[in-house]
Tab-separated table of C-alpha atoms in Angstrom:
chain	number	residue	atom	x	y	z
A	17	LYS	CA	-133.198	138.081	110.647
A	18	GLN	CA	-133.969	135.374	113.178
A	19	GLU	CA	-137.408	133.796	112.859
A	20	VAL	CA	-138.945	131.202	115.155
A	21	THR	CA	-141.676	128.861	113.941
A	22	GLN	CA	-143.825	126.428	115.880
A	23	ILE	CA	-145.764	123.720	114.125
A	24	PRO	CA	-148.513	122.682	114.558
A	25	ALA	CA	-150.389	125.766	115.729
A	26	ALA	CA	-152.865	123.539	117.580
A	27	LEU	CA	-152.879	119.933	118.732
A	28	SER	CA	-155.547	117.746	120.354
A	29	VAL	CA	-154.623	114.384	121.902
A	30	PRO	CA	-156.258	111.861	124.243
A	31	GLU	CA	-155.064	111.666	127.811
A	32	GLY	CA	-152.060	109.403	128.384
A	33	GLU	CA	-150.473	109.940	124.987
A	34	ASN	CA	-146.818	110.896	124.652
A	35	LEU	CA	-146.414	113.927	122.413
A	36	VAL	CA	-143.812	116.138	120.777
A	37	LEU	CA	-144.010	119.863	120.137
A	38	ASN	CA	-141.699	121.368	117.549
A	39	CYS	CA	-139.794	124.636	117.390
A	40	SER	CA	-137.531	125.701	114.528
A	41	PHE	CA	-135.325	128.761	114.128
A	42	THR	CA	-133.616	130.172	111.048
A	43	ASP	CA	-130.277	131.316	112.509
A	44	SER	CA	-128.248	128.782	114.477
A	45	ALA	CA	-126.252	131.515	116.252
A	46	ILE	CA	-128.185	131.342	119.500
A	47	TYR	CA	-127.091	131.584	123.109
A	48	ASN	CA	-129.967	129.596	124.556
A	49	LEU	CA	-133.538	128.459	123.964
A	50	GLN	CA	-136.368	128.643	126.466
A	51	TRP	CA	-139.714	126.791	126.553
A	52	PHE	CA	-142.691	128.450	128.232
A	53	ARG	CA	-146.225	127.459	129.126
A	54	GLN	CA	-149.102	129.948	128.958
A	55	ASP	CA	-152.579	129.289	130.346
A	56	PRO	CA	-155.476	131.322	128.888
A	57	GLY	CA	-155.352	134.939	130.036
A	58	LYS	CA	-152.228	134.345	132.119
A	59	GLY	CA	-148.548	135.152	131.969
A	60	LEU	CA	-145.792	132.813	130.811
A	61	THR	CA	-144.284	130.146	133.052
A	62	SER	CA	-140.729	129.082	132.256
A	63	LEU	CA	-140.505	125.318	131.778
A	64	LEU	CA	-137.003	124.596	130.553
A	65	LEU	CA	-133.967	126.554	129.409
A	66	ILE	CA	-131.320	124.905	127.232
A	67	GLN	CA	-127.933	126.523	126.746
A	68	SER	CA	-126.441	126.293	123.247
A	69	SER	CA	-123.793	123.877	124.523
A	70	GLN	CA	-126.423	121.465	125.873
A	71	ARG	CA	-128.367	118.818	123.982
A	72	GLU	CA	-131.309	118.410	126.329
A	73	GLN	CA	-132.919	119.334	129.630
A	74	THR	CA	-135.443	117.389	131.671
A	75	SER	CA	-137.989	118.368	134.288
A	76	GLY	CA	-140.438	115.731	135.463
A	77	ARG	CA	-142.490	114.524	132.471
A	78	LEU	CA	-140.954	117.189	130.216
A	79	ASN	CA	-137.856	116.774	128.096
A	80	ALA	CA	-136.553	119.442	125.754
A	81	SER	CA	-133.886	118.763	123.155
A	82	LEU	CA	-131.828	121.163	121.080
A	83	ASP	CA	-130.118	120.598	117.740
A	84	LYS	CA	-128.510	123.950	117.151
A	85	SER	CA	-126.920	123.112	113.815
A	86	SER	CA	-130.240	122.140	112.254
A	87	GLY	CA	-132.162	124.941	113.984
A	88	ARG	CA	-134.594	122.717	115.841
A	89	SER	CA	-135.849	122.048	119.332
A	90	THR	CA	-138.499	119.644	120.537
A	91	LEU	CA	-140.492	119.520	123.741
A	92	TYR	CA	-141.492	115.983	124.680
A	93	ILE	CA	-144.376	115.527	127.110
A	94	ALA	CA	-144.750	112.020	128.530
A	95	ALA	CA	-148.082	110.546	129.624
A	96	SER	CA	-150.055	113.702	128.894
A	97	GLN	CA	-152.774	114.847	131.309
A	98	PRO	CA	-155.708	117.263	130.916
A	99	GLY	CA	-153.804	119.674	133.164
A	100	ASP	CA	-151.151	119.935	130.458
A	101	SER	CA	-153.652	121.765	128.243
A	102	ALA	CA	-152.160	125.192	127.526
A	103	THR	CA	-150.218	127.086	124.879
A	104	TYR	CA	-146.534	126.246	124.676
A	105	LEU	CA	-144.104	128.861	123.357
A	106	CYS	CA	-140.443	128.613	122.548
A	107	ALA	CA	-138.047	131.548	122.416
A	108	VAL	CA	-134.416	131.887	121.366
A	109	ARG	CA	-131.797	134.326	122.591
A	110	PRO	CA	-129.510	135.346	119.712
A	111	GLU	CA	-125.751	135.220	120.280
A	112	ASP	CA	-125.398	138.898	119.393
A	113	SER	CA	-127.916	140.043	121.968
A	114	SER	CA	-127.647	140.061	125.736
A	115	TYR	CA	-131.249	141.120	126.186
A	116	LYS	CA	-133.556	139.972	123.453
A	117	LEU	CA	-135.727	136.882	123.161
A	118	ILE	CA	-137.411	136.050	119.867
A	119	PHE	CA	-140.645	134.121	120.280
A	120	GLY	CA	-142.557	131.654	118.200
A	121	SER	CA	-146.322	132.035	117.994
A	122	GLY	CA	-146.939	128.927	120.100
A	123	THR	CA	-148.672	125.553	119.920
A	124	ARG	CA	-152.080	125.356	121.583
A	125	LEU	CA	-152.395	121.919	123.215
A	126	LEU	CA	-155.629	120.263	124.304
A	127	VAL	CA	-155.435	116.977	126.209
A	128	ARG	CA	-158.852	115.284	126.194
A	129	PRO	CA	-159.919	113.208	129.228
B	20	ASP	CA	-142.950	135.212	147.886
B	21	GLY	CA	-140.650	136.442	145.151
B	22	GLY	CA	-142.179	137.354	141.845
B	23	ILE	CA	-143.499	139.870	139.375
B	24	THR	CA	-146.804	141.659	139.851
B	25	GLN	CA	-148.749	143.584	137.254
B	26	SER	CA	-151.752	145.806	137.804
B	27	PRO	CA	-154.472	146.187	136.909
B	28	LYS	CA	-155.453	142.791	135.509
B	29	TYR	CA	-158.008	144.387	133.173
B	30	LEU	CA	-157.971	147.965	131.905
B	31	PHE	CA	-160.412	149.827	129.712
B	32	ARG	CA	-159.483	153.018	127.951
B	33	LYS	CA	-161.336	155.506	125.852
B	34	GLU	CA	-159.751	156.616	122.629
B	35	GLY	CA	-157.453	159.579	123.129
B	36	GLN	CA	-156.542	158.717	126.729
B	37	ASN	CA	-153.156	157.793	128.090
B	38	VAL	CA	-153.030	154.867	130.527
B	39	THR	CA	-150.221	153.507	132.686
B	40	LEU	CA	-149.640	149.820	133.389
B	41	SER	CA	-147.774	148.898	136.545
B	42	CYS	CA	-145.029	146.279	136.844
B	43	GLU	CA	-143.189	145.516	140.092
B	44	GLN	CA	-140.636	142.799	140.869
B	45	ASN	CA	-138.954	141.705	144.096
B	46	LEU	CA	-136.522	139.291	142.461
B	47	ASN	CA	-133.650	141.780	142.565
B	48	HIS	CA	-133.291	141.512	138.791
B	49	ASP	CA	-131.522	144.317	136.966
B	50	ALA	CA	-133.209	143.832	133.592
B	51	MET	CA	-136.917	144.316	132.930
B	52	TYR	CA	-139.028	144.081	129.781
B	53	TRP	CA	-142.413	144.934	128.337
B	54	TYR	CA	-144.005	142.754	125.667
B	55	ARG	CA	-147.218	142.919	123.737
B	56	GLN	CA	-149.156	139.796	122.754
B	57	ASP	CA	-151.943	139.732	120.171
B	58	PRO	CA	-154.269	136.732	119.676
B	59	GLY	CA	-152.536	133.745	118.089
B	60	GLN	CA	-149.207	135.522	117.938
B	61	GLY	CA	-145.947	135.413	119.770
B	62	LEU	CA	-144.654	138.174	122.002
B	63	ARG	CA	-143.238	141.377	120.598
B	64	LEU	CA	-140.804	143.540	122.559
B	65	ILE	CA	-141.911	147.103	123.324
B	66	TYR	CA	-139.202	148.434	125.677
B	67	TYR	CA	-136.510	147.012	127.891
B	68	SER	CA	-134.316	148.294	130.690
B	69	GLN	CA	-131.029	146.737	131.730
B	70	ILE	CA	-130.406	149.045	134.673
B	71	VAL	CA	-132.049	151.810	136.682
B	72	ASN	CA	-132.433	155.133	134.834
B	73	ASP	CA	-131.736	153.505	131.478
B	74	PHE	CA	-134.101	151.964	128.933
B	75	GLN	CA	-134.103	151.125	125.227
B	76	LYS	CA	-136.721	150.820	122.511
B	77	GLY	CA	-137.708	147.372	121.358
B	78	ASP	CA	-139.295	146.390	118.063
B	79	ILE	CA	-142.638	148.195	118.492
B	80	ALA	CA	-141.975	151.205	120.771
B	81	GLU	CA	-144.040	153.767	118.852
B	82	GLY	CA	-146.925	155.070	120.958
B	83	TYR	CA	-145.474	153.769	124.226
B	84	SER	CA	-143.255	155.265	126.933
B	85	VAL	CA	-141.541	153.889	130.038
B	86	SER	CA	-139.542	154.990	133.060
B	87	ARG	CA	-137.127	153.140	135.353
B	88	GLU	CA	-136.592	155.224	138.470
B	89	LYS	CA	-136.348	152.233	140.797
B	90	LYS	CA	-134.925	148.773	140.317
B	91	GLU	CA	-138.203	147.175	141.364
B	92	SER	CA	-140.521	149.154	139.089
B	93	PHE	CA	-140.920	149.530	135.323
B	94	PRO	CA	-144.233	151.211	134.420
B	95	LEU	CA	-145.472	151.357	130.828
B	96	THR	CA	-147.596	154.233	129.499
B	97	VAL	CA	-149.757	153.569	126.469
B	98	THR	CA	-150.282	156.941	124.848
B	99	SER	CA	-153.000	158.171	122.535
B	100	ALA	CA	-150.456	157.942	119.720
B	101	GLN	CA	-150.639	154.145	119.824
B	102	LYS	CA	-153.067	153.364	116.995
B	103	ASN	CA	-154.110	149.858	118.009
B	104	PRO	CA	-153.497	149.447	121.745
B	105	THR	CA	-155.989	146.663	122.483
B	106	ALA	CA	-153.771	143.714	123.468
B	107	PHE	CA	-152.397	141.639	126.324
B	108	TYR	CA	-149.337	143.261	127.936
B	109	LEU	CA	-146.691	141.216	129.699
B	110	CYS	CA	-143.878	142.417	131.911
B	111	ALA	CA	-140.779	140.296	132.504
B	112	SER	CA	-137.495	140.425	134.347
B	113	ARG	CA	-134.278	138.536	133.745
B	114	THR	CA	-131.647	136.889	135.868
B	115	SER	CA	-128.059	137.984	135.439
B	116	GLY	CA	-125.069	135.781	134.853
B	117	ARG	CA	-124.748	132.640	132.843
B	118	TYR	CA	-128.337	131.603	132.255
B	119	ASN	CA	-130.160	134.876	131.639
B	120	GLU	CA	-133.565	133.297	132.184
B	121	GLN	CA	-136.658	135.468	131.797
B	122	PHE	CA	-139.604	135.353	134.202
B	123	PHE	CA	-143.006	136.838	133.486
B	124	GLY	CA	-145.784	138.590	135.348
B	125	PRO	CA	-149.478	137.642	135.029
B	126	GLY	CA	-150.264	140.271	132.396
B	127	THR	CA	-152.664	143.169	131.879
B	128	ARG	CA	-155.404	143.034	129.272
B	129	LEU	CA	-156.029	146.481	127.807
B	130	THR	CA	-159.183	147.177	125.826
B	131	VAL	CA	-159.862	150.422	124.013
B	132	LEU	CA	-163.543	151.319	123.904
């Protein structure tokens, strides 16, 4: 059974710091992996989607990498800002499913001014 | 503006009542989803629909029902059989084709009094 884990559960950093959020999954048979941002009381905003054949994706200050064989993905945030404060969730789509995403429980990030 | 709308934003229910949460999308997506999110946890799949007039149970369907009479609409009914319905409910839709990326609505917070 596929399980997705995100460590740490919470992270507090000073503004300007570069940081890495981690996502691990137990079954490497995935089709893709998606990173989301969630602000308190809001829905999820898709940040990056990495296909299983890709190693990384970049959008602005965000860079997501995928190592499928080791079951790991990282989200790198450069020059963090207070506006980056949110919960970040990763989700994998198993190879045997055309519909299902399996979510981690998220990392709650606070960027202090 | 293309997107997913959910209403109401907040909903209060007395025990023993059924309530219906609305989800509408104008993205022309075939597939739609309902998730439940509890504090500090990831999302869990309640129901999904890949096409009009068809829907399937997810991981936690007991106490919930859905319909998919139109492509744009996928309402969720929380019935009195759902033992612990207080949660944040998120609706999503998915692109077709190669990337299968999911997009989310803003959510409905349901509280049982």
